[in-house]
Amino acid sequence: MPDLSLPEWQPADPASARAQQHFLEVEGFYDLLIDTAPEDLDSPAPGSDNFLLFEDLGAHEETANPALAAHLHYGTDNTFTLSTRPAPTFVIAAAWLVARGADPETFLLCGGHPGAPADERSATVAARFIADHARYEQVEYGVEPGETWVVMRDTTAAGAARPFLLQLEAGDPERGYTLREGSFASPQEVQQWLETRRTALPPVSRGEVTVVYSPQALAARARTTAAPAKSAAAEAAPVTVPVPAGRRAVR
């Protein structure tokens, strides 16, 4: 775990102070999987960013969020901002970090821990979603033993015919997660597929989508260096992926 006591830094706002206090109180409940801070960095540089991906070790309930993303920004006045995002899947957590300025390739290294794709196919699906995540709104999810399913609504015209995206993320502590997805016309179709699973997932709705990043994300992207990320995994094999041009009823 990174040292989030940050003795030489002060929280820039009440939200950052609350997030820091939460980490300090429940540190043992999180397992750090990815940390983008350079390994040889003795002290954080003012104006720099750190993007972290955790596994929530206590997330066993159906409505729990197994993943936690955190963005730590060091200001130029010895203050820091700390923002967090609980997420039902590691790919959603990674997409949130990328939207705030993290390098997408950091989260597409195959295998070695639960927060990484287990195979090339999963990495390709993750790359597509990370590139297009701004078009989706989360609708519903369920946490099953070994698997989390998430239903999202495509808010763009590209998904008008089949606007409901279903993603299945199955975790393996040793290999990483497998990720599969498909688009459906209605929540009822999603529910029926989840109950039977007798057919392959339908294709994902595609289309040209322009992703608009917030000024905060653009600033973080400008600050982020090309330094390699460090991972809790002992080994991580890079994969080249093409980035594209439950049991509850689904509400």
Short mmCIF file of C-alpha atoms in Angstrom, two decimals:
data_model
loop_
_atom_site.label_atom_id
_atom_site.label_comp_id
_atom_site.label_asym_id
_atom_site.label_seq_id
_atom_site.Cartn_x
_atom_site.Cartn_y
_atom_site.Cartn_z
CA MET A 1 0.00 0.00 0.00
CA PRO A 2 1.22 3.54 -0.67
CA ASP A 3 1.75 5.75 2.35
CA LEU A 4 -1.31 7.99 2.27
CA SER A 5 -0.53 9.71 5.55
CA LEU A 6 1.36 12.30 3.42
CA PRO A 7 2.97 14.13 6.37
CA GLU A 8 4.32 16.99 4.26
CA TRP A 9 1.07 17.56 2.40
CA GLN A 10 -2.34 18.88 3.41
CA PRO A 11 -5.70 17.98 1.82
CA ALA A 12 -6.89 20.72 -0.50
CA ASP A 13 -10.57 20.27 0.36
CA PRO A 14 -12.89 18.42 2.78
CA ALA A 15 -13.59 15.65 0.24
CA SER A 16 -9.87 14.88 -0.05
CA ALA A 17 -9.52 14.89 3.75
CA ARG A 18 -12.41 12.42 4.08
CA ALA A 19 -10.97 10.14 1.39
CA GLN A 20 -7.55 10.16 3.06
CA GLN A 21 -9.05 9.40 6.47
CA HIS A 22 -11.04 6.51 5.01
CA PHE A 23 -7.89 4.94 3.55
CA LEU A 24 -5.98 5.35 6.81
CA GLU A 25 -8.81 3.73 8.80
CA VAL A 26 -9.45 0.73 6.54
CA GLU A 27 -6.08 0.24 4.86
CA GLY A 28 -6.10 -3.50 5.49
CA PHE A 29 -9.30 -3.95 3.49
CA TYR A 30 -7.69 -2.93 0.18
CA ASP A 31 -5.11 -4.73 -1.93
CA LEU A 32 -3.11 -2.40 -4.19
CA LEU A 33 -2.96 -3.83 -7.73
CA ILE A 34 -1.67 -0.95 -9.88
CA ASP A 35 0.24 2.17 -8.84
CA THR A 36 1.45 4.55 -11.55
CA ALA A 37 3.98 6.36 -9.32
CA PRO A 38 7.56 5.77 -10.58
CA GLU A 39 9.31 3.20 -8.39
CA ASP A 40 12.40 5.39 -7.95
CA LEU A 41 10.40 8.42 -6.78
CA ASP A 42 11.47 9.27 -3.22
CA SER A 43 8.97 12.08 -2.82
CA PRO A 44 6.07 13.23 -5.01
CA ALA A 45 6.73 16.14 -7.33
CA PRO A 46 4.39 19.16 -7.08
CA GLY A 47 1.94 19.11 -9.95
CA SER A 48 2.22 15.33 -10.47
CA ASP A 49 -0.51 12.69 -10.49
CA ASN A 50 -0.76 9.16 -9.17
CA PHE A 51 -3.43 6.72 -10.36
CA LEU A 52 -4.15 3.67 -8.21
CA LEU A 53 -6.31 0.58 -8.64
CA PHE A 54 -7.30 -1.47 -5.60
CA GLU A 55 -9.24 -4.65 -4.90
CA ASP A 56 -11.73 -4.29 -2.07
CA LEU A 57 -11.09 -7.45 -0.05
CA GLY A 58 -14.33 -7.05 1.89
CA ALA A 59 -16.63 -6.83 -1.15
CA HIS A 60 -18.57 -10.08 -0.91
CA GLU A 61 -22.18 -8.89 -0.96
CA GLU A 62 -24.36 -8.80 -4.05
CA THR A 63 -24.37 -5.00 -4.07
CA ALA A 64 -20.67 -4.60 -3.22
CA ASN A 65 -18.07 -2.92 -5.45
CA PRO A 66 -15.02 -5.20 -5.77
CA ALA A 67 -12.84 -2.50 -7.36
CA LEU A 68 -11.72 0.91 -6.11
CA ALA A 69 -9.99 3.54 -8.21
CA ALA A 70 -8.12 6.48 -6.67
CA HIS A 71 -6.63 9.61 -8.25
CA LEU A 72 -4.06 11.48 -6.16
CA HIS A 73 -2.92 14.88 -7.43
CA TYR A 74 -0.14 16.81 -5.73
CA GLY A 75 -0.62 20.57 -5.96
CA THR A 76 2.06 23.22 -6.20
CA ASP A 77 1.23 24.62 -2.76
CA ASN A 78 1.88 21.50 -0.65
CA THR A 79 -1.74 20.41 -0.89
CA PHE A 80 -3.21 17.33 -2.50
CA THR A 81 -6.56 16.26 -3.89
CA LEU A 82 -7.68 12.64 -3.50
CA SER A 83 -10.68 11.36 -5.43
CA THR A 84 -12.00 7.80 -5.34
CA ARG A 85 -14.50 5.76 -7.35
CA PRO A 86 -15.87 2.39 -6.16
CA ALA A 87 -16.74 0.25 -9.19
CA PRO A 88 -18.40 -3.12 -9.76
CA THR A 89 -15.65 -4.20 -12.19
CA PHE A 90 -11.97 -3.47 -12.65
CA VAL A 91 -12.47 -2.32 -16.24
CA ILE A 92 -14.98 0.35 -15.10
CA ALA A 93 -12.52 1.50 -12.44
CA ALA A 94 -9.75 1.65 -15.04
CA ALA A 95 -11.95 3.66 -17.43
CA TRP A 96 -12.61 6.20 -14.65
CA LEU A 97 -8.87 6.60 -14.09
CA VAL A 98 -8.21 6.99 -17.81
CA ALA A 99 -10.89 9.69 -17.97
CA ARG A 100 -8.93 11.55 -15.28
CA GLY A 101 -5.67 11.37 -17.21
CA ALA A 102 -4.14 7.91 -16.68
CA ASP A 103 -2.40 6.12 -19.54
CA PRO A 104 -4.79 3.44 -20.88
CA GLU A 105 -1.94 1.02 -21.60
CA THR A 106 -1.27 0.82 -17.85
CA PHE A 107 -4.48 -1.20 -17.45
CA LEU A 108 -4.08 -3.44 -20.51
CA LEU A 109 -1.12 -5.55 -19.40
CA CYS A 110 -2.19 -9.17 -19.37
CA GLY A 111 -2.34 -11.34 -16.30
CA GLY A 112 -0.80 -11.59 -12.87
CA HIS A 113 -3.45 -10.05 -10.58
CA PRO A 114 -7.24 -9.56 -10.47
CA GLY A 115 -7.16 -6.01 -11.88
CA ALA A 116 -5.59 -6.98 -15.22
CA PRO A 117 -7.01 -8.72 -18.30
CA ALA A 118 -6.33 -12.46 -18.23
CA ASP A 119 -5.90 -12.86 -21.98
CA GLU A 120 -5.60 -10.98 -25.23
CA ARG A 121 -9.30 -11.20 -26.00
CA SER A 122 -10.18 -9.63 -22.65
CA ALA A 123 -7.58 -6.91 -23.20
CA THR A 124 -9.15 -6.10 -26.58
CA VAL A 125 -12.62 -5.80 -25.00
CA ALA A 126 -11.18 -3.65 -22.19
CA ALA A 127 -9.44 -1.37 -24.70
CA ARG A 128 -12.69 -0.85 -26.60
CA PHE A 129 -14.61 0.00 -23.47
CA ILE A 130 -11.93 2.31 -22.06
CA ALA A 131 -11.90 4.20 -25.36
CA ASP A 132 -15.71 4.47 -25.52
CA HIS A 133 -16.73 4.46 -21.84
CA ALA A 134 -18.09 8.03 -21.87
CA ARG A 135 -21.04 6.91 -24.00
CA TYR A 136 -22.42 4.54 -21.34
CA GLU A 137 -24.49 5.06 -18.19
CA GLN A 138 -24.52 2.29 -15.58
CA VAL A 139 -27.98 0.82 -15.03
CA GLU A 140 -27.62 -2.29 -12.88
CA TYR A 141 -25.09 -4.85 -11.74
CA GLY A 142 -24.86 -8.06 -9.75
CA VAL A 143 -21.94 -9.70 -7.96
CA GLU A 144 -21.90 -13.50 -8.20
CA PRO A 145 -19.22 -15.85 -6.84
CA GLY A 146 -16.36 -15.40 -9.30
CA GLU A 147 -18.27 -13.10 -11.68
CA THR A 148 -19.77 -9.63 -11.86
CA TRP A 149 -22.26 -8.60 -14.54
CA VAL A 150 -23.02 -5.00 -15.38
CA VAL A 151 -25.73 -3.50 -17.56
CA MET A 152 -25.07 -0.10 -19.14
CA ARG A 153 -27.16 2.06 -21.43
CA ASP A 154 -25.60 3.45 -24.60
CA THR A 155 -26.55 7.13 -24.68
CA THR A 156 -25.43 7.72 -28.27
CA ALA A 157 -27.20 7.31 -31.58
CA ALA A 158 -24.72 4.56 -32.47
CA GLY A 159 -26.47 2.24 -30.03
CA ALA A 160 -30.07 3.21 -30.78
CA ALA A 161 -31.13 -0.24 -32.05
CA ARG A 162 -29.53 -2.19 -29.18
CA PRO A 163 -28.76 0.32 -26.44
CA PHE A 164 -28.17 -2.02 -23.48
CA LEU A 165 -24.60 -3.23 -23.08
CA LEU A 166 -24.02 -6.29 -20.88
CA GLN A 167 -20.51 -6.92 -19.59
CA LEU A 168 -19.37 -10.03 -17.74
CA GLU A 169 -16.14 -9.80 -15.75
CA ALA A 170 -14.96 -13.09 -14.22
CA GLY A 171 -12.02 -12.81 -11.85
CA ASP A 172 -9.09 -15.12 -11.21
CA PRO A 173 -6.60 -14.03 -8.52
CA GLU A 174 -3.70 -15.66 -10.38
CA ARG A 175 -4.48 -14.89 -14.02
CA GLY A 176 -6.58 -11.71 -13.99
CA TYR A 177 -10.11 -11.11 -15.26
CA THR A 178 -11.85 -12.34 -18.37
CA LEU A 179 -14.16 -9.78 -19.96
CA ARG A 180 -16.97 -10.43 -22.41
CA GLU A 181 -19.75 -8.13 -23.64
CA GLY A 182 -22.78 -7.88 -25.90
CA SER A 183 -25.53 -5.42 -26.83
CA PHE A 184 -29.27 -6.02 -26.36
CA ALA A 185 -32.44 -4.20 -27.37
CA SER A 186 -34.08 -4.17 -23.93
CA PRO A 187 -33.46 -4.92 -20.24
CA GLN A 188 -35.81 -7.89 -20.58
CA GLU A 189 -33.55 -9.42 -23.24
CA VAL A 190 -30.56 -8.93 -20.95
CA GLN A 191 -32.35 -10.63 -18.06
CA GLN A 192 -33.44 -13.55 -20.24
CA TRP A 193 -29.88 -14.09 -21.47
CA LEU A 194 -28.47 -13.97 -17.93
CA GLU A 195 -31.01 -16.57 -16.78
CA THR A 196 -30.42 -19.02 -19.64
CA ARG A 197 -27.00 -18.26 -21.22
CA ARG A 198 -27.83 -20.70 -24.01
CA THR A 199 -26.51 -18.56 -26.84
CA ALA A 200 -23.40 -16.53 -27.51
CA LEU A 201 -23.46 -12.86 -26.58
CA PRO A 202 -24.69 -10.70 -29.47
CA PRO A 203 -22.27 -8.24 -31.10
CA VAL A 204 -21.60 -4.89 -29.47
CA SER A 205 -23.20 -1.86 -31.09
CA ARG A 206 -20.45 0.08 -32.87
CA GLY A 207 -20.24 3.53 -34.36
CA GLU A 208 -18.11 6.64 -34.48
CA VAL A 209 -18.22 8.36 -31.10
CA THR A 210 -16.37 11.51 -30.11
CA VAL A 211 -15.25 11.38 -26.48
CA VAL A 212 -15.11 14.80 -24.83
CA TYR A 213 -12.77 15.01 -21.86
CA SER A 214 -13.21 17.49 -19.05
CA PRO A 215 -10.63 20.26 -18.54
CA GLN A 216 -9.49 18.40 -15.40
CA ALA A 217 -8.83 15.23 -17.36
CA LEU A 218 -7.03 17.10 -20.13
CA ALA A 219 -4.80 18.80 -17.57
CA ALA A 220 -4.01 15.47 -15.91
CA ARG A 221 -3.21 13.91 -19.28
CA ALA A 222 -0.79 16.74 -20.00
CA ARG A 223 0.92 16.15 -16.65
CA THR A 224 1.14 12.37 -16.90
CA THR A 225 4.57 11.12 -17.96
CA ALA A 226 5.42 8.00 -19.93
CA ALA A 227 7.02 6.33 -16.88
CA PRO A 228 6.05 2.64 -16.60
CA ALA A 229 3.51 1.70 -13.97
CA LYS A 230 4.41 -0.61 -11.12
CA SER A 231 2.12 -3.52 -10.39
CA ALA A 232 1.54 -5.89 -7.51
CA ALA A 233 2.08 -8.72 -9.98
CA ALA A 234 5.55 -10.20 -10.22
CA GLU A 235 5.26 -10.54 -13.99
CA ALA A 236 3.05 -8.80 -16.54
CA ALA A 237 3.21 -9.52 -20.25
CA PRO A 238 2.34 -6.59 -22.51
CA VAL A 239 -0.19 -7.19 -25.23
CA THR A 240 -0.81 -5.17 -28.35
CA VAL A 241 -4.51 -4.41 -28.61
CA PRO A 242 -6.38 -2.45 -31.26
CA VAL A 243 -8.13 0.58 -29.79
CA PRO A 244 -11.25 1.15 -31.93
CA ALA A 245 -11.49 4.57 -34.54
CA GLY A 246 -27.06 -12.19 -10.89
CA ARG A 247 -29.84 -12.97 -10.24
CA ARG A 248 -31.66 -9.78 -9.72
CA ALA A 249 -34.03 -8.48 -12.33
CA VAL A 250 -32.56 -5.81 -14.54
CA ARG A 251 -34.36 -2.52 -13.99
#
